Short mmCIF file of C-alpha atoms in Angstrom, two decimals:
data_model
loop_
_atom_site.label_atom_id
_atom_site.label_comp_id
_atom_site.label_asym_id
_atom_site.label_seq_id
_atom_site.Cartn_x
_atom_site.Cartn_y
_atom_site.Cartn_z
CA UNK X 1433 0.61 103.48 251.23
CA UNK X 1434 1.68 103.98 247.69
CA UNK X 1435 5.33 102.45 248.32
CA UNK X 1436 3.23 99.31 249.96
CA UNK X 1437 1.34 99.11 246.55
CA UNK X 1438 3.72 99.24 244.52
CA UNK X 1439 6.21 97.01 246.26
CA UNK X 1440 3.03 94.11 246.18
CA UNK X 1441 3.06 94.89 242.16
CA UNK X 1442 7.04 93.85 242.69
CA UNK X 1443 6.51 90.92 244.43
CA UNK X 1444 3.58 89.88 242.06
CA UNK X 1445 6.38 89.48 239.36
CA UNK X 1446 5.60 92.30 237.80
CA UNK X 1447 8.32 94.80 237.09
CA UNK X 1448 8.54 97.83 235.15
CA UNK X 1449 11.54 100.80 234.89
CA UNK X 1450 8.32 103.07 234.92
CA UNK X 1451 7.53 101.02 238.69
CA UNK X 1452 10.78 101.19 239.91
CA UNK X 1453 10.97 104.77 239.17
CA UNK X 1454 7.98 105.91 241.02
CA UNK X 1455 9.13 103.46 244.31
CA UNK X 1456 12.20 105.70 244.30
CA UNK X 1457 10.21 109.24 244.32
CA UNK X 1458 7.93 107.48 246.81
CA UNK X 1459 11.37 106.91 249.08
CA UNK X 1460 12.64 110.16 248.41
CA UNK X 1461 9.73 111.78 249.24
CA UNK X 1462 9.63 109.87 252.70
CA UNK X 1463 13.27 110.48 253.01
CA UNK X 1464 14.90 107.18 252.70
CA UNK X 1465 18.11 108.49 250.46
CA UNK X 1466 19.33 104.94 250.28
CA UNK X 1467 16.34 103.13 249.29
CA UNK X 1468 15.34 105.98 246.49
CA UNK X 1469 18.63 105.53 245.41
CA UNK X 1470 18.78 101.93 245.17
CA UNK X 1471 15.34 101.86 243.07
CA UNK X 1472 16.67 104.76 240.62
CA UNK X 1473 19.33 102.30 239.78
CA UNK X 1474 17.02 99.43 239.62
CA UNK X 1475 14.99 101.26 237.51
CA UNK X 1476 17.70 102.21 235.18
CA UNK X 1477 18.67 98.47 235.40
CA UNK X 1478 15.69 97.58 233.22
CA UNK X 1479 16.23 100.97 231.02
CA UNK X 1480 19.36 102.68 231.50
CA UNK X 1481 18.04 105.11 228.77
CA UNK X 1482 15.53 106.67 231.13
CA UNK X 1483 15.88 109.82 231.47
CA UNK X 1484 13.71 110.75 234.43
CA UNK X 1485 15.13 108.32 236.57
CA UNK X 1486 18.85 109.65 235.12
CA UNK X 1487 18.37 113.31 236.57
CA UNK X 1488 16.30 112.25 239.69
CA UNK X 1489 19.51 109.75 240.67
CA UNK X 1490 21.59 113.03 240.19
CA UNK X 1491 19.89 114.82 242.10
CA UNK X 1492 19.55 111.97 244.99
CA UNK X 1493 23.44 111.69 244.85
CA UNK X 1494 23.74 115.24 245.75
CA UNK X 1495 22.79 114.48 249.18
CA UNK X 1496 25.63 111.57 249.73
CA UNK X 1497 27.73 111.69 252.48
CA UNK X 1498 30.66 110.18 250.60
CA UNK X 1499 31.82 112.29 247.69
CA UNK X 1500 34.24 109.70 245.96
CA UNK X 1501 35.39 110.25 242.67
CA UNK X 1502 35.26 107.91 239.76
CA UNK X 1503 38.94 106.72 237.81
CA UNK X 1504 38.43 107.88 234.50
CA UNK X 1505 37.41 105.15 231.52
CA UNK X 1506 39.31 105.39 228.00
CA UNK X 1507 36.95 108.14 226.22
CA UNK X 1508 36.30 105.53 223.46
CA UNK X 1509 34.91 103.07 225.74
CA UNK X 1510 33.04 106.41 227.81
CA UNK X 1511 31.49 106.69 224.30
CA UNK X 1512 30.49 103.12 223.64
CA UNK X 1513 29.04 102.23 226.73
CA UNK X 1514 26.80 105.80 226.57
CA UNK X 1515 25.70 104.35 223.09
CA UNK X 1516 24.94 101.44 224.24
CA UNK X 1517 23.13 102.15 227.46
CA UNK X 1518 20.98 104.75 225.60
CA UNK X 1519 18.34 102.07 224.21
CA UNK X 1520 16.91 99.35 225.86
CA UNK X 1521 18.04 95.38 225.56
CA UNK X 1522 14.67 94.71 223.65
CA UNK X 1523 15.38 97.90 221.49
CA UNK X 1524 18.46 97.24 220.52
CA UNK X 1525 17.52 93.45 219.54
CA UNK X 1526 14.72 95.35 217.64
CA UNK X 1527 17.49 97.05 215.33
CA UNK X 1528 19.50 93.65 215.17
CA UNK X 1529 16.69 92.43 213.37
CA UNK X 1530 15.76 94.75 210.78
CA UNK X 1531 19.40 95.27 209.83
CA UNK X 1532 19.62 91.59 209.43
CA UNK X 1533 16.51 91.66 206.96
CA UNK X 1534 18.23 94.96 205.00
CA UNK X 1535 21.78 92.42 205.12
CA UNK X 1536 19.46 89.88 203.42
CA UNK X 1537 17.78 92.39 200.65
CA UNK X 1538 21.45 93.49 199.77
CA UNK X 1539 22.73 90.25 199.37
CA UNK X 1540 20.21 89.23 197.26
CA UNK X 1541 21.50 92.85 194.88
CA UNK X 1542 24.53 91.60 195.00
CA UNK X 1543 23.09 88.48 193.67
CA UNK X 1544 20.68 90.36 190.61
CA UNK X 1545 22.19 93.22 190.08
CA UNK X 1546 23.20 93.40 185.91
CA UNK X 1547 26.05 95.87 186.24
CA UNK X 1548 29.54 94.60 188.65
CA UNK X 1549 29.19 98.97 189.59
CA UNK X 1550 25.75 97.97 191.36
CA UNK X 1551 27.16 94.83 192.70
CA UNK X 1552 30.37 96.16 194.43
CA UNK X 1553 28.22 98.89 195.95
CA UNK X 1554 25.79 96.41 197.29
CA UNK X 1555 28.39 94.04 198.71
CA UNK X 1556 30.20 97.10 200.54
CA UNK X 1557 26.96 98.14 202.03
CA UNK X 1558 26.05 94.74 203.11
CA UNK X 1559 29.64 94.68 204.92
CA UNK X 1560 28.96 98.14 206.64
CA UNK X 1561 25.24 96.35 207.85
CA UNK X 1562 26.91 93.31 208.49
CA UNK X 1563 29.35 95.00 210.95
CA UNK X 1564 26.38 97.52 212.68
CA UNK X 1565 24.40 94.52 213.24
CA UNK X 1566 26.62 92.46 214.86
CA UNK X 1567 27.49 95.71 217.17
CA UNK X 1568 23.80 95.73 217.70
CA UNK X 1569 23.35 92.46 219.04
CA UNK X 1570 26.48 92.73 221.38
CA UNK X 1571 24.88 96.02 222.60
CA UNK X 1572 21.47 94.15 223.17
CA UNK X 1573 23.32 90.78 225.20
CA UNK X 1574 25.46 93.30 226.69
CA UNK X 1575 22.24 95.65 228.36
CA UNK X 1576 20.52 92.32 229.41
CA UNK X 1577 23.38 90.50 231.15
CA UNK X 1578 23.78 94.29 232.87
CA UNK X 1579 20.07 94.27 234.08
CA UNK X 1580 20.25 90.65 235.15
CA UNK X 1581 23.80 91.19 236.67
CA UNK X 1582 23.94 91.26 241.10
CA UNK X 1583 27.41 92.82 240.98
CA UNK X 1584 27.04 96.16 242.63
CA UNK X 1585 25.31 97.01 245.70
CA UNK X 1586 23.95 100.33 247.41
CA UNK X 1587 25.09 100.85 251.23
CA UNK X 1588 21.69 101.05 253.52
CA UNK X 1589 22.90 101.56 256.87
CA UNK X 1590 23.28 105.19 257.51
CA UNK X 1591 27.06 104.14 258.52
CA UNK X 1592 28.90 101.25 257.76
CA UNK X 1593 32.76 100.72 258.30
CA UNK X 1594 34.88 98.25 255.17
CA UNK X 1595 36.91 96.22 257.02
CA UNK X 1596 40.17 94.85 255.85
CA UNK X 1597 39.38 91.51 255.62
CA UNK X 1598 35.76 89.53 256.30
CA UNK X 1599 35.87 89.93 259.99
CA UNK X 1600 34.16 92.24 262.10
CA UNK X 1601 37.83 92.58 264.64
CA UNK X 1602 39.72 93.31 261.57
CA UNK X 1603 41.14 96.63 260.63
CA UNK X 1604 38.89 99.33 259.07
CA UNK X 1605 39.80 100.98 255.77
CA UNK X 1606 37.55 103.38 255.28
CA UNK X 1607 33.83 104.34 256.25
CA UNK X 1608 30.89 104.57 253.88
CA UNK X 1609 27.36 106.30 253.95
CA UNK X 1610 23.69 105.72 253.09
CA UNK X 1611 23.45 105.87 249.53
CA UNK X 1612 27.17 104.97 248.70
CA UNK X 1613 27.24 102.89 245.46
CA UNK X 1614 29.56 99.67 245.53
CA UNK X 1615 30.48 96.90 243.59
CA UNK X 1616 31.08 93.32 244.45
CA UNK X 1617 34.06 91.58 243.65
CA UNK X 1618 33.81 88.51 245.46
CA UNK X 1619 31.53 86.85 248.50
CA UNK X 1620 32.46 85.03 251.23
CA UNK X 1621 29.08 83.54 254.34
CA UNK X 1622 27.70 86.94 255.60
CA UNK X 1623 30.63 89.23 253.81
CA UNK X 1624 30.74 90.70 250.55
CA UNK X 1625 34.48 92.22 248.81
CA UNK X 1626 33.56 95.42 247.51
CA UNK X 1627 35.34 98.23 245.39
CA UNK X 1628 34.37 101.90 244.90
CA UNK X 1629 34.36 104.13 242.02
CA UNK X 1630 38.17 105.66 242.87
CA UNK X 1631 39.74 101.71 243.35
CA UNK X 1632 39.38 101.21 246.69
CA UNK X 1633 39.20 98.21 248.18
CA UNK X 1634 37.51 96.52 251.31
CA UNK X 1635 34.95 93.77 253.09
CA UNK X 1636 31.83 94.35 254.33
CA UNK X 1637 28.99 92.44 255.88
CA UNK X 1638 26.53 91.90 253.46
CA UNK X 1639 23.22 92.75 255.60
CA UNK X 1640 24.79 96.29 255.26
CA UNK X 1641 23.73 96.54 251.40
CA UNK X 1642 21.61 96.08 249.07
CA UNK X 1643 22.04 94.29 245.63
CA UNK X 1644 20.73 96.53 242.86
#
């Protein structure tokens, strides 16, 4: 009954990380791994910085068939992305804003101040400002084109076989589990190219998944 209420809020137009969240412990609580899963990541969709939704996915994952491990980023993009993904698209515009308004106060000091000591200082801070806002703003189009974005997918069925290529008589590569988060590389009718976290590679039909 709740997951029925809450999925009529959904359909109203009317969507929340808060809403999402509480479909997925509705699921889990029911059972359905895949479909908690897939509105845990919906949920951190609209706020990858919640953290409620962060250590219920965890926990969710634990009970994935497929254990497939991730390749490795670069640790300075590791660290970027966590930065970035630990405010909101609206928060981060938020800071954009009020460092643009500090930008404008210093250039005006650099514009009024009597002494060239006061002036130099000002213009170096309004660099340093200049630079953190811009990141801001990146980090702000960079969460919403993520939440907006229908490029990964979580596997519903509670087995479903990649194929080599988009044919059901082709060779199978590998086979994947309820719960099993992909990515979509490419679409072609009823079957979607996906890739997992360790590289590999494979079709499957797209009735099999659901976007995030």
């Amino acid at each position: 009954d709740a997951i029925n209420q809450y999925l009529a809020i959904v359909d109203a137009g009317k969507i929340s990380a808060p809403l999402y969240y509480n479909i997925a412990n509705s699921y889990y609580r029911l059972g359905y791994l895949s479909n908690s899963i897939l509105y845990y990541e919906r949920a951190l969709k609209v706020d990858p910085s919640y953290i409620d939704a962060q250590e219920n996915l965890k926990i969710a994952h634990s009970s994935v068939l497929d254990n497939i491990e991730s390749v490795p980023d670069f640790i300075l993009i590791t660290w970027i992305t966590n930065i970035k993904n630990s405010l909101t698209s609206n928060s981060w515009a938020v800071i954009t804003l009020i460092l643009l308004f500090v930008l404008l106060g210093l250039l005006l000091m650099f514009r009024l101040m009597p002494t060239i000591k006061a002036r130099k200082t000002s213009f170096v801070l309004a660099c340093v400002v200049f630079v953190l806002s811009v990141s801001t703003f990146s980090f702000a189009l960079s969460v919403k084109k993520d939440a907006l974005s229908e490029d990964s997918a979580i596997v519903m069925l509670p087995v479903s076989s990649s194929k080599s290529s988009p044919d059901a008589n082709s060779k199978s590569l590998f086979i994947l589990h309820e719960g099993t988060k992909i990515s979509i590389l490419d679409e072609l009718g009823s079957w979607i190219k996906i890739e997992l976290s360790d590289g590999r590679q494979g079709w499957m039909p797209l009735n099999d998944v659901e976007i995030i």
